[in-house]
XYZ file of C-alpha atoms in Angstrom:
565
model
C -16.983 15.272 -9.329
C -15.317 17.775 -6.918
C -13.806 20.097 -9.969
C -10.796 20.217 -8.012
C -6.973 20.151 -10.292
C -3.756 20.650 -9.307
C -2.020 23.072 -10.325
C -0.478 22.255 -13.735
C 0.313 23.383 -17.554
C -2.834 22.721 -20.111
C -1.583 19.203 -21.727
C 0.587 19.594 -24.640
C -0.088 16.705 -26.590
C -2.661 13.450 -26.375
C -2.690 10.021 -27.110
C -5.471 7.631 -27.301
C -5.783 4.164 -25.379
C -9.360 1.660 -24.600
C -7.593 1.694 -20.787
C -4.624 3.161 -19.171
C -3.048 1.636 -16.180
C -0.988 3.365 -14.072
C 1.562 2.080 -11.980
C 3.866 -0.917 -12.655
C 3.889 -3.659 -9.840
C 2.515 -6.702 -9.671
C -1.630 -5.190 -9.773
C -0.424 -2.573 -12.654
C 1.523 -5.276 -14.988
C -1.036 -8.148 -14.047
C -3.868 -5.795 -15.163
C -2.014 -4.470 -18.503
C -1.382 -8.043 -19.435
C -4.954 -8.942 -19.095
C -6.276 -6.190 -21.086
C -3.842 -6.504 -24.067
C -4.851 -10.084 -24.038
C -8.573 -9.340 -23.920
C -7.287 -7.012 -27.094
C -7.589 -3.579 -25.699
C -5.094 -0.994 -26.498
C -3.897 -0.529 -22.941
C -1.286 2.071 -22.033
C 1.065 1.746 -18.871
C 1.916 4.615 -17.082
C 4.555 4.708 -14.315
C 6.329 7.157 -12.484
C 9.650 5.858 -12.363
C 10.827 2.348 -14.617
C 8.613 -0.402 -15.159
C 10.741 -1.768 -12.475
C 10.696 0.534 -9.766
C 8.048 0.471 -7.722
C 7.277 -1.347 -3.957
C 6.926 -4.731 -5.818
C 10.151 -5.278 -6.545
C 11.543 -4.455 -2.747
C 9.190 -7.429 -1.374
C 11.003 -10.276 0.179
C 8.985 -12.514 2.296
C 6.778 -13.935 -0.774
C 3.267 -14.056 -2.035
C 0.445 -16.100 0.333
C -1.535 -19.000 -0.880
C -3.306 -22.179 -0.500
C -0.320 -24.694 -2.228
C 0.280 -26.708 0.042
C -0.652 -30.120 1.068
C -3.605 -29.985 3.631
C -3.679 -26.302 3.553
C -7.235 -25.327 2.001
C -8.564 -21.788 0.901
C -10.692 -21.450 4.190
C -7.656 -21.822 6.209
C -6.219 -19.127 4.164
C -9.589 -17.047 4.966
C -9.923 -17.251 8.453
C -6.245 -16.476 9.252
C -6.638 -13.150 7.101
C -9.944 -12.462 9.123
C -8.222 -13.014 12.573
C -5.515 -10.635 11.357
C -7.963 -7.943 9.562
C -8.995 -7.238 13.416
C -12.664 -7.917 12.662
C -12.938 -5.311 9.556
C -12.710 -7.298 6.587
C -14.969 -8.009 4.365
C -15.396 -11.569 3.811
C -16.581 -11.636 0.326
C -13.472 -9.915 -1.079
C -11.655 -12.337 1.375
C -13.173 -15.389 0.102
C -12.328 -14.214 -3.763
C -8.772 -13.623 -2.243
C -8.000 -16.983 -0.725
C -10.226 -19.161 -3.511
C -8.929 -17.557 -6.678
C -5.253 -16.850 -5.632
C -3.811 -20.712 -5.901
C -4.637 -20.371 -9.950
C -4.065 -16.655 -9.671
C -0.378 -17.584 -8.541
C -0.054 -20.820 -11.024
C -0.780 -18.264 -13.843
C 1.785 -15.676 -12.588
C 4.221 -18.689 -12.992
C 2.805 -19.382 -16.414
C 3.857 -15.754 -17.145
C 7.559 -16.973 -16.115
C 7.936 -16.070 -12.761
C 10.283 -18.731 -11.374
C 9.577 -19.789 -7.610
C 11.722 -21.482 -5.177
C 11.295 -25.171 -5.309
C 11.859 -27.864 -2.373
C 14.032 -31.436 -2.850
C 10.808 -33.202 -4.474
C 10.206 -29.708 -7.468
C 7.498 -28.757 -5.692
C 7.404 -24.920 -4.681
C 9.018 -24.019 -1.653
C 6.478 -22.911 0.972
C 7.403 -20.907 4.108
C 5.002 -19.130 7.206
C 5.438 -16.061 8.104
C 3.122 -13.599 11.135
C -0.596 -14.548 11.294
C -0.388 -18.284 9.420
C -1.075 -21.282 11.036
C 0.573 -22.950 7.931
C 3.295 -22.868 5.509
C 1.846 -21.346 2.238
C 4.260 -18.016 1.299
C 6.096 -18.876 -1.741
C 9.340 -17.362 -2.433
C 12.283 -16.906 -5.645
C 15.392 -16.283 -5.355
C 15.307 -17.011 -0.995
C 14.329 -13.006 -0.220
C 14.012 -11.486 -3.723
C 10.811 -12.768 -4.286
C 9.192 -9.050 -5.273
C 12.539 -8.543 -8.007
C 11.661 -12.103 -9.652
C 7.737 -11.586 -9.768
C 8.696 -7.733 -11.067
C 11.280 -9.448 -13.510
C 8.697 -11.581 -15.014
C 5.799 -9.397 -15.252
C 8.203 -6.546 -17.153
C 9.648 -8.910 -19.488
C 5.948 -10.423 -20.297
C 4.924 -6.792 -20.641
C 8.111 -5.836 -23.244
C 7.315 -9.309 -25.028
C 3.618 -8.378 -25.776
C 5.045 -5.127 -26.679
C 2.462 -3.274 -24.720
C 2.841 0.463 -24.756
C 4.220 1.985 -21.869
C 5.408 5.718 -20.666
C 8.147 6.200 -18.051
C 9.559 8.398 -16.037
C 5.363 9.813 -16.213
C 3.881 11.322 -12.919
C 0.376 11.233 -13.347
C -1.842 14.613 -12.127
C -5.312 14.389 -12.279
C -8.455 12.064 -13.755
C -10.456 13.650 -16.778
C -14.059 13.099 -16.570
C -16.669 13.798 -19.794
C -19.781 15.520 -19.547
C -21.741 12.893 -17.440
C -18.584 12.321 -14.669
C -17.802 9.209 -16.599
C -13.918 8.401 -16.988
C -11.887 10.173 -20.007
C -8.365 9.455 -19.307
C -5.769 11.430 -17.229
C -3.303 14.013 -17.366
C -0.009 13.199 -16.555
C 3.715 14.751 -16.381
C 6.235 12.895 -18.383
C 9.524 13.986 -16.954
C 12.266 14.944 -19.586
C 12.045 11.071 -21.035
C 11.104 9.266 -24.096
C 9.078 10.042 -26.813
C 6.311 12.812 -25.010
C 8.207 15.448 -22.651
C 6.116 17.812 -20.585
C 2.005 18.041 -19.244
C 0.307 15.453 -21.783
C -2.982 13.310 -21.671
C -4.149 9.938 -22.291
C -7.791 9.551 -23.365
C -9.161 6.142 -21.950
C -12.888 5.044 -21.273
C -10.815 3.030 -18.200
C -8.182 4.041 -15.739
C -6.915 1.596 -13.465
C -4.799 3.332 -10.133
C -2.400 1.006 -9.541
C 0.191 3.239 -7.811
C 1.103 1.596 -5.027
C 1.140 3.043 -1.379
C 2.081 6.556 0.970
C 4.910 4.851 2.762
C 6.482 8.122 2.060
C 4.631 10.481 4.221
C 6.490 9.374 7.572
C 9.835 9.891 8.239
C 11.034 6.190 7.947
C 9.393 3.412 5.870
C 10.506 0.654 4.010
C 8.574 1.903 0.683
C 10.915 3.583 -1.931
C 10.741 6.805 -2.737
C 7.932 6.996 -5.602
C 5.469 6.348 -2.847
C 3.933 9.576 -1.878
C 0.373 8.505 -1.940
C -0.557 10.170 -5.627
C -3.244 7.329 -6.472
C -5.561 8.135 -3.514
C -4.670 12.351 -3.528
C -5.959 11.980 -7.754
C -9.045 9.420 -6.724
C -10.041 12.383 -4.163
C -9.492 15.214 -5.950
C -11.861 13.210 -8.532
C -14.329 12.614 -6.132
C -13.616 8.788 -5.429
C -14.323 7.166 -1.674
C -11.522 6.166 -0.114
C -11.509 4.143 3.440
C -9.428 2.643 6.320
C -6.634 5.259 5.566
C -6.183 4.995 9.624
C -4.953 1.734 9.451
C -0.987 1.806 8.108
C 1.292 -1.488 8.988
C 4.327 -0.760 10.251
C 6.141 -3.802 9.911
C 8.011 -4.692 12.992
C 11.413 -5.823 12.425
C 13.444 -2.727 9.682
C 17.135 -2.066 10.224
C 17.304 0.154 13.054
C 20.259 2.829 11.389
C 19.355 5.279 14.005
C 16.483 7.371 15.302
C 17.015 10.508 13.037
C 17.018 7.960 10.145
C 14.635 8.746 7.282
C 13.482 7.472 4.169
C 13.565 4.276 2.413
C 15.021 1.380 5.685
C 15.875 -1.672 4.903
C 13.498 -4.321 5.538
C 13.989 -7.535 7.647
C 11.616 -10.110 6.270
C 9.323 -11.796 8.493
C 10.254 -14.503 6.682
C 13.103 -14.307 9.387
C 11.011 -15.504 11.885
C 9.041 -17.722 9.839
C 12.423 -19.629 9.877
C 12.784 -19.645 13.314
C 14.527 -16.390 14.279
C 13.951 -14.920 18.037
C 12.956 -11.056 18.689
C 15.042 -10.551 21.881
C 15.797 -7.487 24.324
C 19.521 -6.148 24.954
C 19.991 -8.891 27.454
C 18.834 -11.807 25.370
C 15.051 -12.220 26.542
C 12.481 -13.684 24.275
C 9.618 -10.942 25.384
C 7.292 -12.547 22.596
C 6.593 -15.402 24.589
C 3.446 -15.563 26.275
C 2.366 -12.496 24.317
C 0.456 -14.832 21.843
C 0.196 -18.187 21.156
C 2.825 -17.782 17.638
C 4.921 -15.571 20.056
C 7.029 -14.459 17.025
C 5.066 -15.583 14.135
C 1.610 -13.486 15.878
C -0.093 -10.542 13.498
C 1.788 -7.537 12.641
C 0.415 -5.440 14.438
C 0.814 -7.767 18.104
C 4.412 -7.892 17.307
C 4.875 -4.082 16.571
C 2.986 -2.947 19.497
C 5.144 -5.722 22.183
C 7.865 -4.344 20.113
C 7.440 -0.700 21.252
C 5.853 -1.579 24.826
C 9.682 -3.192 25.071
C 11.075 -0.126 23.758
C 9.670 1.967 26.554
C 9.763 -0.222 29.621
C 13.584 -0.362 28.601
C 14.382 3.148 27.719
C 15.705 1.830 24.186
C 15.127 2.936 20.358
C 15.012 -0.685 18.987
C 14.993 -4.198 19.973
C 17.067 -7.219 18.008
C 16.327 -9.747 15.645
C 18.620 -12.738 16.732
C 18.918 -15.195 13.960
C 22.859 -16.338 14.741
C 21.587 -20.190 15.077
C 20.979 -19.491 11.128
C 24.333 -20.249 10.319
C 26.041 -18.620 7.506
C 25.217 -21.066 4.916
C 21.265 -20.733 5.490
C 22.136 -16.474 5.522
C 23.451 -16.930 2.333
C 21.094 -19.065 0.262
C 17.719 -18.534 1.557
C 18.576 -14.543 3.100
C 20.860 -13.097 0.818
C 19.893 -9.652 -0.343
C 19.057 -9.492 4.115
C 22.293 -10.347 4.664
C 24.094 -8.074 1.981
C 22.030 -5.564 3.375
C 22.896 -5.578 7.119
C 26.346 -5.911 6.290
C 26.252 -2.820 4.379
C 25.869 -1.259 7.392
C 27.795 -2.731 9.528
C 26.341 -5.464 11.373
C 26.785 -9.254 10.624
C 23.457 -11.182 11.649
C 25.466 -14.459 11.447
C 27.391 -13.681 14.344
C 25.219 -11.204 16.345
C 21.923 -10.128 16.707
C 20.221 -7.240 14.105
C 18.847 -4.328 15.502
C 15.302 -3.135 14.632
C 12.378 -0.985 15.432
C 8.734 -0.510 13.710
C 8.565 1.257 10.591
C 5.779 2.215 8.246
C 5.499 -0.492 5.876
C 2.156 -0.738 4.210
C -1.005 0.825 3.910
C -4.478 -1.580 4.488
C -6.513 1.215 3.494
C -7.380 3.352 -0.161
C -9.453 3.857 -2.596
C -12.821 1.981 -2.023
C -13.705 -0.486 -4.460
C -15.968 -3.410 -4.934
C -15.030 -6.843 -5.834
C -14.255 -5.921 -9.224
C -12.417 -3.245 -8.298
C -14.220 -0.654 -9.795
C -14.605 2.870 -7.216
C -17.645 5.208 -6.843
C -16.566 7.009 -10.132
C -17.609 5.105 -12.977
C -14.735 3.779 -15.109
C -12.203 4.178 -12.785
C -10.572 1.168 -10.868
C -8.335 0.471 -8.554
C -5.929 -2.561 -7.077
C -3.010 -2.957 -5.175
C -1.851 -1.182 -2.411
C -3.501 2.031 -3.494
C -7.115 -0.125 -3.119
C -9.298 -0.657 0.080
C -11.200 -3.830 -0.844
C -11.771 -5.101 2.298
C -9.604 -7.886 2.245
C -6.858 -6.604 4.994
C -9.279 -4.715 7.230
C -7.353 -3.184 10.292
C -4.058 -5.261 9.560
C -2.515 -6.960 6.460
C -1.571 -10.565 7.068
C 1.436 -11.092 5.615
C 2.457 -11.470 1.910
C -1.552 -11.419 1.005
C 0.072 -7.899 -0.754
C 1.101 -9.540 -3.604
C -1.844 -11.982 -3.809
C -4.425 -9.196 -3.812
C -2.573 -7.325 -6.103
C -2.513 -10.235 -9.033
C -6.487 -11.559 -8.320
C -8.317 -8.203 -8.264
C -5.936 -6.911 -11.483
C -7.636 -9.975 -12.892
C -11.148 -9.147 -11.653
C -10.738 -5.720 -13.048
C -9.581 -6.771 -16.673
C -12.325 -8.710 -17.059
C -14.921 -6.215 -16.017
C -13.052 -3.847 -18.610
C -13.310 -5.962 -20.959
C -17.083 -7.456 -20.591
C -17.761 -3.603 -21.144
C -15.423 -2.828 -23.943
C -16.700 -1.098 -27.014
C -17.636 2.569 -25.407
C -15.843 4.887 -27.146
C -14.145 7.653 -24.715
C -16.069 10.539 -23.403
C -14.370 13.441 -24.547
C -12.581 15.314 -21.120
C -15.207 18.050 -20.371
C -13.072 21.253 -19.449
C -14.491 22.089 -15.797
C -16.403 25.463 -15.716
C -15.044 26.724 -12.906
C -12.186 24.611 -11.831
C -10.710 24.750 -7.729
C -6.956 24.402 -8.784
C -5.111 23.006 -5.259
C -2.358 24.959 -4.206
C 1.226 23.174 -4.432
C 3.098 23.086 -1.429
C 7.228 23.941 -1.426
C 9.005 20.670 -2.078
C 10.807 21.869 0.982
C 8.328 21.097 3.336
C 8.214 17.215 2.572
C 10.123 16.996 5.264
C 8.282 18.954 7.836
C 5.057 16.608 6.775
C 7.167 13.367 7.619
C 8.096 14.648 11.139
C 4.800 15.874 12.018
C 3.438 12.345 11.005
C 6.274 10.127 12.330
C 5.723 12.372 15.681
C 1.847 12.548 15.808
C 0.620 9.689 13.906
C 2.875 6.803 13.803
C 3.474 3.403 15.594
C 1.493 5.053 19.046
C -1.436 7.818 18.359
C -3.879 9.661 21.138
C -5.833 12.589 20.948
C -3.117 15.102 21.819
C -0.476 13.553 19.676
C -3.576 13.468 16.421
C -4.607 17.382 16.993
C -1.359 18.644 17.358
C -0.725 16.911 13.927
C -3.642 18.198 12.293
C -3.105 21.651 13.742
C 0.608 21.149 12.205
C -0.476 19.938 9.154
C -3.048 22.604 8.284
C -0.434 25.132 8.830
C 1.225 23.821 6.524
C -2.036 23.956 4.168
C -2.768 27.511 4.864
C 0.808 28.835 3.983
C 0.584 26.799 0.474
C -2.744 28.927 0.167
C -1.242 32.821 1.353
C 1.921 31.670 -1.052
C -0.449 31.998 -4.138
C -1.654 35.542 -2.956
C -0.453 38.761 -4.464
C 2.458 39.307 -2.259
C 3.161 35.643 -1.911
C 4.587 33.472 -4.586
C 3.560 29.842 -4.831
C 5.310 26.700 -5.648
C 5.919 26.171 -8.932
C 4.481 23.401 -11.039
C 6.657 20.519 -11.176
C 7.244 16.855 -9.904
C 8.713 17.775 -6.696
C 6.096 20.307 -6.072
C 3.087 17.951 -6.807
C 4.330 14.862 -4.852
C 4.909 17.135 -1.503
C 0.816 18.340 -2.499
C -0.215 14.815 -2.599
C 1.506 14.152 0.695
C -0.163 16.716 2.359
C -3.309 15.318 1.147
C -3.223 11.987 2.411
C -1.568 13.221 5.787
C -4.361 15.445 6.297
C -7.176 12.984 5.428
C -5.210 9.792 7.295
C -4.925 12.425 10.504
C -8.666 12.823 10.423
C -9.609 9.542 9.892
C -7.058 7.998 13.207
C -8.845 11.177 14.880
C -12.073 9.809 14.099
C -11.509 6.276 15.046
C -11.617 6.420 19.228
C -10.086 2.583 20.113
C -7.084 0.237 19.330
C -7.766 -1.934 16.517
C -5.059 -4.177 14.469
C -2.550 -1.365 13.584
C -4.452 1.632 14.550
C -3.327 2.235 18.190
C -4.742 5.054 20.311
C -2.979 5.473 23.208
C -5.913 7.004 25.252
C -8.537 4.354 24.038
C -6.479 1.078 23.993
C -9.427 -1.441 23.583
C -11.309 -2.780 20.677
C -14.898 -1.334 20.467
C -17.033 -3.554 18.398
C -20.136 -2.051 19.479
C -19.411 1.385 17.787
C -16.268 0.918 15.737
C -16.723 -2.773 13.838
C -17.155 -0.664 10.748
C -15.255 1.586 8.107
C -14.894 5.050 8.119
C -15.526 6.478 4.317
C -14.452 9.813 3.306
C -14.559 11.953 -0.034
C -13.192 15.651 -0.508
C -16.336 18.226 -1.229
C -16.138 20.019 -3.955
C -15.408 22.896 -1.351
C -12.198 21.375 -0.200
C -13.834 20.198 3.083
C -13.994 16.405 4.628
C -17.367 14.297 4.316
C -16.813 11.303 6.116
C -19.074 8.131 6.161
C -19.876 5.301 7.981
C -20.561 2.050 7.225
C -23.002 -0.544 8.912
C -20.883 -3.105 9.171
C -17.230 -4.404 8.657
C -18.889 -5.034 5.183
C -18.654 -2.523 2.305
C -21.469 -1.316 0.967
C -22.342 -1.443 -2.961
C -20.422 1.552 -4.912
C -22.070 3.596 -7.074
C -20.374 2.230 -9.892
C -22.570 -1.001 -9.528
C -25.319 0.433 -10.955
C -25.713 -1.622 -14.445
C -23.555 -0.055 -17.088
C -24.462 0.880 -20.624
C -21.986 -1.070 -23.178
């Protein structure tokens, strides 16, 4: 344990739970239904409404093995071409082999999935598959259905849940083990204030940083708290280098920020073309799916475009659609682009890259549990090896529902321990909040330093930026200084900061161009020194330890050791 807290109130009040899950997506509600079943008083905890996290804004649909002649392994090895040679093939294989029943049970739940002519489920492809196996609900709304679903099953069971709940740091007992968390409930329902819920089992299910650049399709909740709490705890966390940014969002503009609208690859799965100003198809020849190749192939041609043009996006052309197929199997797309202006069923859409989703987190094993006992972790806030260096499309949503079911069963297997009580820490490093106002400057210094294109230059003059930023939080809490004040605002922008500085270092660290992580000034793959993970954890100084690993393989965490019941 580092010792290290943000800065926050003493809790006012308590509450006790067998496991508290925070975060409300797909991984979060999956894992909260499992537990309740398995009996354990389970808590939910989620920042915003049950509904409002990144699950609910996917379109394309979740990946899996459905389909007639398509097989698990075929599943596997297109996730290992796209993971770039870094994933792990164990957490892989439990991936593509349990996520066909994994899916058939989220449908058991009541999540209602497109159907073809014959009432079979709809399958589409989308980048990286050499088949059709994404299934989708409601054409592009797949993410509101599957959210839809999950929170109803969740209000049904009448699992206990807090809202509107920001959630600050892990409590450990005496011997490290997990105690719960401390969390901010903000002005809503029946706790208001700094509070705490004492758990023997925390599951991070928070989601991802889209946040901390200047324009990403994740909403606004993601700022990256999961993995700033798991290393203030002392947790591993790995691959942070490696964010998607998902090639084809709603170009509104270069000084654009925030949440973009996304344009599902889905698109393309159905036969749309990614063309220049003048009409060219520059995918072709670029790979042998041309439009349908890896994320990160399609980004990267993408941007090369960009620059041999002199342009700021490309287009999505998608007119041969027609408006009937716009409107019944692309309708929130459609609403969307038409919302601003620009009708893809009679001319092209423009778009550039945009950070999308993040293949690294907090390192787990293949029961999602992290290097400090008793916590977990699944979803986008997880590294389990399964995306390596680039997510292959809509395996997202799969990962998220078969590791939340990994993890409740390892919870409960071990049920019974009664919680550690939260040992105060004798001399505690409390992390100095940063001015909500400088969210901003931490989004252009990423967007500008570590985005889409990285080098050496471009990484240093982002870490030099973003420690600057560090060192004023620190003089603001001296005697002539004031520092931020506690409060949502203030903690998210700390958290931020956090992941920046530690995703910097780790892009920094990694000297090629693999799957999404492109360095400028060493643009090829180096499987001699780099076909393995970088692993990092925050001293209990405040300083960076990174690791490496042998192989593209994970090592063992330290929570494998054989637990006590």
């Amino acid at each position: 344990m580092t010792g290290i807290r943000l800065h926050a109130p003493a809790p006012g009040w308590a509450i006790d739970a067998d496991v508290v899950v925070v975060g409300s997506g797909v991984a979060g509600l999956t894992a909260a239904l499992r537990c309740t079943a398995a009996g354990l008083r389970t808590v939910v905890v989620t920042k915003a409404r049950l509904d409002d996290g990144s699950t609910r804004w996917a379109q394309g649909g979740i990946a899996a093995a459905l389909g007639e002649g398509d097989t698990p392994q075929q599943h596997l090895d297109d996730t290992l071409v796209a993971g770039a040679g870094l994933c792990d093939e164990r957490a892989v294989r439990a991936l593509v082999t349990e996520g066909p029943d994994a899916v058939r049970r989220l449908i058991a739940t009541g999540a209602d999935f497109d159907k073809d002519a014959d009432g079979e489920i709809a399958l589409t492809r989308e980048g990286g598959h050499h088949r059709r196996r994404i299934a989708h609900a409601g054409g592009d709304a797949t993410g509101a259905e599957i959210s839809r679903a999950l929170v109803e099953a969740i209000r049904d069971r009448a699992v206990a849940t807090i809202e509107h709940a920001l959630v600050l740091d892990l409590l450990t007992d005496a011997e490290g083990r997990t105690a719960g968390v401390t969390l901010h409930v903000m002005g809503e329902g029946q706790h208001d204030g700094v509070g705490a819920v004492h758990a023997p089992a925390v599951v991070l299910a928070t989601g991802g940083m889209g946040q901390v650049f200047s324009a990403t399709t994740n909403p606004a909740v993601s700022t990256g708290d999961g993995v700033a709490l798991a290393l203030r705890a002392g947790a591993e966390v790995s691959d942070l280098e490696f964010v998607q940014f998902h090639p084809t969002v709603l170009f509104l503009g270069a000084d654009s920020e925030g949440q973009q609208p996304l344009v599902s690859e889905a698109v393309r799965g159905e036969g749309a073309h990614l063309v220049d100003a003048d009409g060219v198809r520059f995918m072709l020849g670029q790979h042998e799916l041309a439009e349908l190749a890896p994320r990160d192939i399609v980004a990267k041609a993408i941007m090369r475009r960009m620059r041999e043009r002199g342009t700021e996006h490309m287009y999505l052309d998608a007119r041969h659609f027609g408006s009937q197929m716009w409107e019944h199997r692309f309708p929130t797309i459609l609403a969307a682009c038409r919302a601003h202006g620009i009708d893809p069923v009679t001319e092209p859409i423009p778009v550039a890259p945009a950070a999308h989703y993040a293949s690294g987190g907090v390192r787990t094993d293949l029961r999602g549990r992290t290097t400090v006992p008793g916590l977990y972790a699944c979803g986008e806030v997880a590294c389990t090896g399964v995306h390596g260096a680039n997510r292959l499309a809509s395996n997202s949503l799969l990962e998220g529902l078969v590791f939340a079911e990994r993890i409740a069963e390892d919870i409960a297997a071990h049920a019974g321990r009664a919680p550690g009580v939260p040992a105060p820490d004798p001399a505690p490093v409390v992390v100095p909040l940063l001015d909500p106002a400088a969210r901003t400057s931490v989004q252009r210094v990423m967007t500008a330093g570590a985005g889409v294109l990285r080098s050496e230059a471009s990484l240093r003059e982002a870490a030099d930026a973003l420690d600057a930023l560090h060192i004023g939080a620190v003089e603001d809490g001296t005697a002539d200084r004031k520092s931020a004040e506690p409060g949502t605002e203030s903690w998210e922008t700390t958290n931020l900061l956090a992941v920046a500085r530690f995703l910097v270092a780790a892009a920094h660290r990694r000297e090629e161009t693999r799957g999404c992580h492109w360095r400028e000034d060493h643009p090829e793959r180096d499987d001699t020194a780099w076909r393995r993970h970088l692993v990092v954890r925050l001293t209990p100084e405040r300083t960076l330890d990174v690791l490496f690993t042998d192989s593209q393989d994970f090592p063992p965490t330290a929570a494998d050791a054989p637990r006590e019941p």
